[in-house]
CSV table of C-alpha atoms in Angstrom, one decimal:
chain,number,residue,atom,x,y,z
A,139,UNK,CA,-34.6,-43.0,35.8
A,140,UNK,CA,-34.4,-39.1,36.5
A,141,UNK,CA,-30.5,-39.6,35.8
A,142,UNK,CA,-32.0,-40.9,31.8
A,143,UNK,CA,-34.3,-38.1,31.9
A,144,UNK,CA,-31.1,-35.3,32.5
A,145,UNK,CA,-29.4,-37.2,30.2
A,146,UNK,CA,-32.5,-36.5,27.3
A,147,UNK,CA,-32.6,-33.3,28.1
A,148,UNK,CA,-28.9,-32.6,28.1
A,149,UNK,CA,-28.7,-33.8,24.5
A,150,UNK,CA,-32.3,-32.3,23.6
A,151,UNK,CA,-30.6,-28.8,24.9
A,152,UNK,CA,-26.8,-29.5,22.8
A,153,UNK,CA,-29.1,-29.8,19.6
A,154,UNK,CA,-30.8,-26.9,19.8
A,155,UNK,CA,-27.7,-24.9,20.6
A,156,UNK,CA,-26.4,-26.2,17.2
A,157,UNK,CA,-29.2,-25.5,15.5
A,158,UNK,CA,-29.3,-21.9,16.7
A,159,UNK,CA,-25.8,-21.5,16.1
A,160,UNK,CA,-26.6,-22.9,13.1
A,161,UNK,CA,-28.6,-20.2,11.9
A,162,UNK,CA,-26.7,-17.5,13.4
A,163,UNK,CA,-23.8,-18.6,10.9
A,164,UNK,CA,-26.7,-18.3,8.3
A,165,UNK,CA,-27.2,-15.3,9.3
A,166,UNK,CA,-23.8,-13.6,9.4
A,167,UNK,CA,-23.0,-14.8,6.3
A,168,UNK,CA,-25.9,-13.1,4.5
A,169,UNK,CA,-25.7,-9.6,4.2
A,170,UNK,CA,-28.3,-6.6,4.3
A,171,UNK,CA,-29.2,-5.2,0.6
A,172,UNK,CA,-27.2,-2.0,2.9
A,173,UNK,CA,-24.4,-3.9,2.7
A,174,UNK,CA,-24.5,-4.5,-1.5
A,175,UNK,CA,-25.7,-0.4,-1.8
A,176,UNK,CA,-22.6,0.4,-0.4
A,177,UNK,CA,-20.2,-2.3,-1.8
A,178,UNK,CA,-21.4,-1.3,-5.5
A,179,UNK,CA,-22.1,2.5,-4.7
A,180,UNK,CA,-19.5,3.1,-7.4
A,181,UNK,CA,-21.1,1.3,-10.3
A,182,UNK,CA,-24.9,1.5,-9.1
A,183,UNK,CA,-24.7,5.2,-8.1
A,184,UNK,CA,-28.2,7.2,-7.6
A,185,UNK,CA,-29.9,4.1,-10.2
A,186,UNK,CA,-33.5,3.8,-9.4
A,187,UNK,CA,-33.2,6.7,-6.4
A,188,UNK,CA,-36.8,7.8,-7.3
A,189,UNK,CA,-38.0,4.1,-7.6
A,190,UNK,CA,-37.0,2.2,-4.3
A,191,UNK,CA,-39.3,-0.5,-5.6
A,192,UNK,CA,-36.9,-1.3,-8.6
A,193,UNK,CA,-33.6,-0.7,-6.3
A,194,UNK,CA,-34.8,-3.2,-3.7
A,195,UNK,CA,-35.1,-5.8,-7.5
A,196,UNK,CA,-31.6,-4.2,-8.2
A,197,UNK,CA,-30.1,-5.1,-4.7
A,198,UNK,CA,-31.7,-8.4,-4.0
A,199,UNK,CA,-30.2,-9.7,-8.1
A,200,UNK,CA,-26.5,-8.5,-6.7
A,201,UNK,CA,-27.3,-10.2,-3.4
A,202,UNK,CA,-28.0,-13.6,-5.8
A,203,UNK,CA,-25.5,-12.7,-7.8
A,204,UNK,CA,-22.8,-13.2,-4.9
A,205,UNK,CA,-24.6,-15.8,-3.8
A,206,UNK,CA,-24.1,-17.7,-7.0
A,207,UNK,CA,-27.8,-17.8,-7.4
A,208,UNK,CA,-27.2,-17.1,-11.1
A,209,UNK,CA,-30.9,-17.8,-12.6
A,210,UNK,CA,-32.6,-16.3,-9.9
A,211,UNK,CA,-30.3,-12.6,-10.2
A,212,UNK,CA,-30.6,-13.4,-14.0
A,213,UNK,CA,-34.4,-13.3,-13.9
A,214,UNK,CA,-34.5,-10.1,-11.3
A,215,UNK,CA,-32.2,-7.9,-13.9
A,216,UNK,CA,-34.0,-8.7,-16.6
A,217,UNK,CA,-37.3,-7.4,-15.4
A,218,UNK,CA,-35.7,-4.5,-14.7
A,219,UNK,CA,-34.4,-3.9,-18.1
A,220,UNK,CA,-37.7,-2.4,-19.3
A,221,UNK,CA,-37.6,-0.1,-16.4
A,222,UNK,CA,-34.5,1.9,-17.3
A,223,UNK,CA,-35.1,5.0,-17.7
A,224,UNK,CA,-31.7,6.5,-17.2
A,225,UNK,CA,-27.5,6.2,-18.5
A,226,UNK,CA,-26.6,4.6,-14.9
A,227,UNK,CA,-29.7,2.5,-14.7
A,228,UNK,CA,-28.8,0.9,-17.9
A,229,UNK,CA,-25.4,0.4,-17.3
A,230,UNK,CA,-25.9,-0.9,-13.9
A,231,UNK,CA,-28.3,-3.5,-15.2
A,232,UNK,CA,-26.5,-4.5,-18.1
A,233,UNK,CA,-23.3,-4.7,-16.1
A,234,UNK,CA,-24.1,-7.1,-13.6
A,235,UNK,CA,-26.7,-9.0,-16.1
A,236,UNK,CA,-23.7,-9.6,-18.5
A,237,UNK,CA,-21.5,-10.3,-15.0
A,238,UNK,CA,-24.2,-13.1,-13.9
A,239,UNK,CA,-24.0,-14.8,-17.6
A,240,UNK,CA,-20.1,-14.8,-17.6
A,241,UNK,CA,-20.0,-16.5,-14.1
A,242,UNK,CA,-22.6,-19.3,-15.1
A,243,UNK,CA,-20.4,-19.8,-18.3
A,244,UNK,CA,-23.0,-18.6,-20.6
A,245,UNK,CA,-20.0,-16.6,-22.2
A,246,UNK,CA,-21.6,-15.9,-25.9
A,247,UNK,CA,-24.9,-14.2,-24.0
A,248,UNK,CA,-22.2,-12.0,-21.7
A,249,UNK,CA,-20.4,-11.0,-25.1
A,250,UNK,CA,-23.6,-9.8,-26.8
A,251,UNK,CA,-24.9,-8.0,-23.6
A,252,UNK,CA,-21.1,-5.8,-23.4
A,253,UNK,CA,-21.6,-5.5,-27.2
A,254,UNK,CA,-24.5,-4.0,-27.4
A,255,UNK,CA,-23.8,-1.6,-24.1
A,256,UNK,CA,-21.3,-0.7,-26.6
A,257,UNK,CA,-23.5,-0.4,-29.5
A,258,UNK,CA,-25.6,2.2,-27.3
A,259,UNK,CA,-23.0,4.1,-26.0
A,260,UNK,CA,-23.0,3.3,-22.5
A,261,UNK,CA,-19.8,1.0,-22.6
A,262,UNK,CA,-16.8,1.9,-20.2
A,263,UNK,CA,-13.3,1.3,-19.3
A,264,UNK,CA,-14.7,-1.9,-17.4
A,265,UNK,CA,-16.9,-2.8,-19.9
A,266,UNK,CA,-13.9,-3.3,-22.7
A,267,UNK,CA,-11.8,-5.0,-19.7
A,268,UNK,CA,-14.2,-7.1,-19.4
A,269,UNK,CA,-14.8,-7.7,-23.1
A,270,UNK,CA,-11.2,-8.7,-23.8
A,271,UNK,CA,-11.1,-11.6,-21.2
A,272,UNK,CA,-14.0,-13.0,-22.3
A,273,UNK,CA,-12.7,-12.9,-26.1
A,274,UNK,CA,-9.4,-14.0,-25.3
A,275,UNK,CA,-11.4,-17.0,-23.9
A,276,UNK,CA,-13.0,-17.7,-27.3
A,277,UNK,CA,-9.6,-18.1,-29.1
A,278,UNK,CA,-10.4,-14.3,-30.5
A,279,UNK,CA,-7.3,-12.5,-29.8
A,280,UNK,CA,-7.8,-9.6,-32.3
A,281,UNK,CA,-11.1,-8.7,-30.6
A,282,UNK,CA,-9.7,-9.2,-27.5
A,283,UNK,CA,-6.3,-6.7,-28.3
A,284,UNK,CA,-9.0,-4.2,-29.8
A,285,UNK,CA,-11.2,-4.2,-26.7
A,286,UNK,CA,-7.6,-3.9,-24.8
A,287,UNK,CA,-6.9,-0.9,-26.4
A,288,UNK,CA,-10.4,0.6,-26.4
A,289,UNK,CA,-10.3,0.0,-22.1
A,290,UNK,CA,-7.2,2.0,-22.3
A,291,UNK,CA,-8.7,4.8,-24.5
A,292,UNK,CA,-11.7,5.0,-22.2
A,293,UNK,CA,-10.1,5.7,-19.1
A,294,UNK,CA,-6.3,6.5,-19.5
A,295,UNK,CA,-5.9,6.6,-16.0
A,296,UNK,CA,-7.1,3.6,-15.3
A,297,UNK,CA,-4.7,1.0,-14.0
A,298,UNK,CA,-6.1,-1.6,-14.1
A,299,UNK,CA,-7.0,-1.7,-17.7
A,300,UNK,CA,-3.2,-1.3,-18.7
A,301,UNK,CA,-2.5,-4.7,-16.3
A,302,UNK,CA,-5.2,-6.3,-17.9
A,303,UNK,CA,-4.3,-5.5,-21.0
A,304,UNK,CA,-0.4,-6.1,-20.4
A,305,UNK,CA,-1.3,-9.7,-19.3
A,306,UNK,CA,-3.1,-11.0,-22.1
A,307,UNK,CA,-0.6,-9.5,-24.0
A,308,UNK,CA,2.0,-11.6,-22.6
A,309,UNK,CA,-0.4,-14.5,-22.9
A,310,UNK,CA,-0.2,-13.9,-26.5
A,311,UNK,CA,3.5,-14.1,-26.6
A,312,UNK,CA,4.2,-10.8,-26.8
A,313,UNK,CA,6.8,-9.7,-23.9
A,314,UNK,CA,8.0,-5.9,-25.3
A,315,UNK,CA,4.4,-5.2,-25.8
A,316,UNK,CA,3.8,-6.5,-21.8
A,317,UNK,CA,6.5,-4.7,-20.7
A,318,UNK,CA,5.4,-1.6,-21.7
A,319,UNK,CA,2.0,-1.6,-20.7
A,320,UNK,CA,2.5,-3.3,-17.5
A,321,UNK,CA,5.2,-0.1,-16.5
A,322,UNK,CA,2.3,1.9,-17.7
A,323,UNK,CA,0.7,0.4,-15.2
A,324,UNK,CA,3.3,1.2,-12.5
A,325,UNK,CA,3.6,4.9,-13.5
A,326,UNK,CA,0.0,5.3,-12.4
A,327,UNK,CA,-0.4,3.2,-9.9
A,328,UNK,CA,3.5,1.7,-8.4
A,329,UNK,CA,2.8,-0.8,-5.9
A,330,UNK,CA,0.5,-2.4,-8.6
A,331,UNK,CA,1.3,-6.1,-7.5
A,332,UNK,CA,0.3,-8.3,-10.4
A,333,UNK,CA,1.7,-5.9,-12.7
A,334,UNK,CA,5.1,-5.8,-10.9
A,335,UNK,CA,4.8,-9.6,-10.6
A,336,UNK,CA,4.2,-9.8,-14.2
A,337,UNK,CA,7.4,-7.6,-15.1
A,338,UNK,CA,9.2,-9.9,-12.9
A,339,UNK,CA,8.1,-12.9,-14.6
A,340,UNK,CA,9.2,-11.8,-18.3
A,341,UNK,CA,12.4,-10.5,-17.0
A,342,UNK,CA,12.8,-14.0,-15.4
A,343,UNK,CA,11.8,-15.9,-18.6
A,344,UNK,CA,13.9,-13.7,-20.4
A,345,UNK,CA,17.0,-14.8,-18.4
A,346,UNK,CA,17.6,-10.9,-17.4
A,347,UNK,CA,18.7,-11.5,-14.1
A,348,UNK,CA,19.1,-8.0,-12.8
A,349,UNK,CA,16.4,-6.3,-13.9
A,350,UNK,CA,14.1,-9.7,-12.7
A,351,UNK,CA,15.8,-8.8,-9.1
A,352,UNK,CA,14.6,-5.3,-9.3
A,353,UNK,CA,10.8,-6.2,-9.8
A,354,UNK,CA,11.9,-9.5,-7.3
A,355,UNK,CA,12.4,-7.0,-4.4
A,356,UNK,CA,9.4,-4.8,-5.7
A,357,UNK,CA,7.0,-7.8,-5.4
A,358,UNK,CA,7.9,-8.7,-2.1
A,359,UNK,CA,8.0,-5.0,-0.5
A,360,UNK,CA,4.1,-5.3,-1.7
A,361,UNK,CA,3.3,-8.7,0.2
A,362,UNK,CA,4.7,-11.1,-2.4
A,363,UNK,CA,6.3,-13.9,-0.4
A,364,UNK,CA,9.5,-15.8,-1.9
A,365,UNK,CA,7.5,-18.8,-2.1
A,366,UNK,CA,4.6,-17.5,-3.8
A,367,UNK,CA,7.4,-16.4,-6.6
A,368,UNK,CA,9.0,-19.4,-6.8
A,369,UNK,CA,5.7,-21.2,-7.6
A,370,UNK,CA,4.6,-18.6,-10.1
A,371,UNK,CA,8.0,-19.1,-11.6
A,372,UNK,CA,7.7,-22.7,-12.0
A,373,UNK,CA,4.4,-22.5,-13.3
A,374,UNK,CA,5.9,-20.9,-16.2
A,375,UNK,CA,8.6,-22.1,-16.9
A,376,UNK,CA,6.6,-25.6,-17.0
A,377,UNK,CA,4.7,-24.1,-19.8
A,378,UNK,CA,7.5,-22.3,-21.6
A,379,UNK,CA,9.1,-26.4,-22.2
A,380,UNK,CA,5.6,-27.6,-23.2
């Protein structure tokens, strides 16, 4: 009898210590609205510093937002968009509103919220970045090079918007036109990875052996593994037989 009674407790005591562990993996896994301030300090900056009211909405939509709680970070940034009453605010709203519509696929609504951040004069480098994947995704591909272009205009120092732009232009077929931007990319920023993975792939595809060695060696010095180029390689060359 008291050996059945230990044993009760035993297993009473083993699942409660999973439930509390449980809920301590809950728990780390969800971070403070500290934790989102600081992770989008650079696009959020000082919005709503005189309203902490309307950045606890702003924080608790991005905390939604990475939780892929579309609907309910959807329905936070929107009551906000009234609020606005500054540049950043707007941008900051708009930004992640049009972000939470492109994740949940609602691609159209994503496309009219950039365009009209455009329309309004609040539209940036990652704004036209932005803008061009999401119109490449449509099948429009002269919208897409235009908003390409216009990333690049809006922040020539920007590195990332020439490897963006250098991949869909490769995507389009267009290899000197990759090249180019994609070294762009390089002369600003030169351990760029995707763009030096990029130039190795053209160079590859385009049977130039040597200089695909030199951006071969590139891409591994920057954590590239042989492997991970020989799968990208065969990925493409698939589709280049297709």
């Amino acid at each position: 009898m008291l050996f059945s009674i230990m044993i009760y407790f035993a297993i009473i005591m083993v699942i409660v210590l999973i439930r509390l562990l449980s809920q301590y993996a809950k728990n780390e896994n969800k971070h403070t609205l500290k934790y989102y301030k600081n992770e989008y300090q650079d696009i959020i900056k000082n919005s709503f510093s005189d309203n902490k009211k309307n950045l606890l909405t702003l924080l608790r939509a991005l905390r939604f937002y990475n939780e892929d709680k579309y609907r309910h970070a959807s329905i936070l940034l929107c009551s906000l968009l009234s609020k606005c009453k500054t540049e950043n605010e707007r941008y900051s709203v708009n930004l992640f509103l049009a972000l939470v519509n492109s994740d949940f696929g609602n691609t159209e609504n994503a496309i009219l919220i950039y365009e009209n951040m455009v329309d309004i004069g609040i539209a940036d480098s990652r704004v036209f970045s932005n803008m061009l994947i999401l119109y490449k995704d449509k099948g429009d591909y002269e919208k897409a090079y235009n908003a390409g272009l216009r990333a690049i205009e809006a922040s020539p120092g920007n590195s990332n918007a020439y490897n963006n732009f250098a991949y869909f232009l490769f995507s389009d077929g267009n290899y000197e036109e990759a090249k180019n931007y994609a070294k762009k990319c390089l002369s600003i920023k030169n351990n760029a990875i995707e763009s030096i993975t990029l130039l190795y792939i053209i160079y590859t595809l385009e049977e130039n052996e040597e200089e695909a060695e030199v951006y071969r060696k590139k891409a591994i010095a920057n954590g590239r593994s042989q492997k991970e180029l020989k799968e990208i390689i065969e990925s493409y060359v698939g589709k280049e037989e297709e």
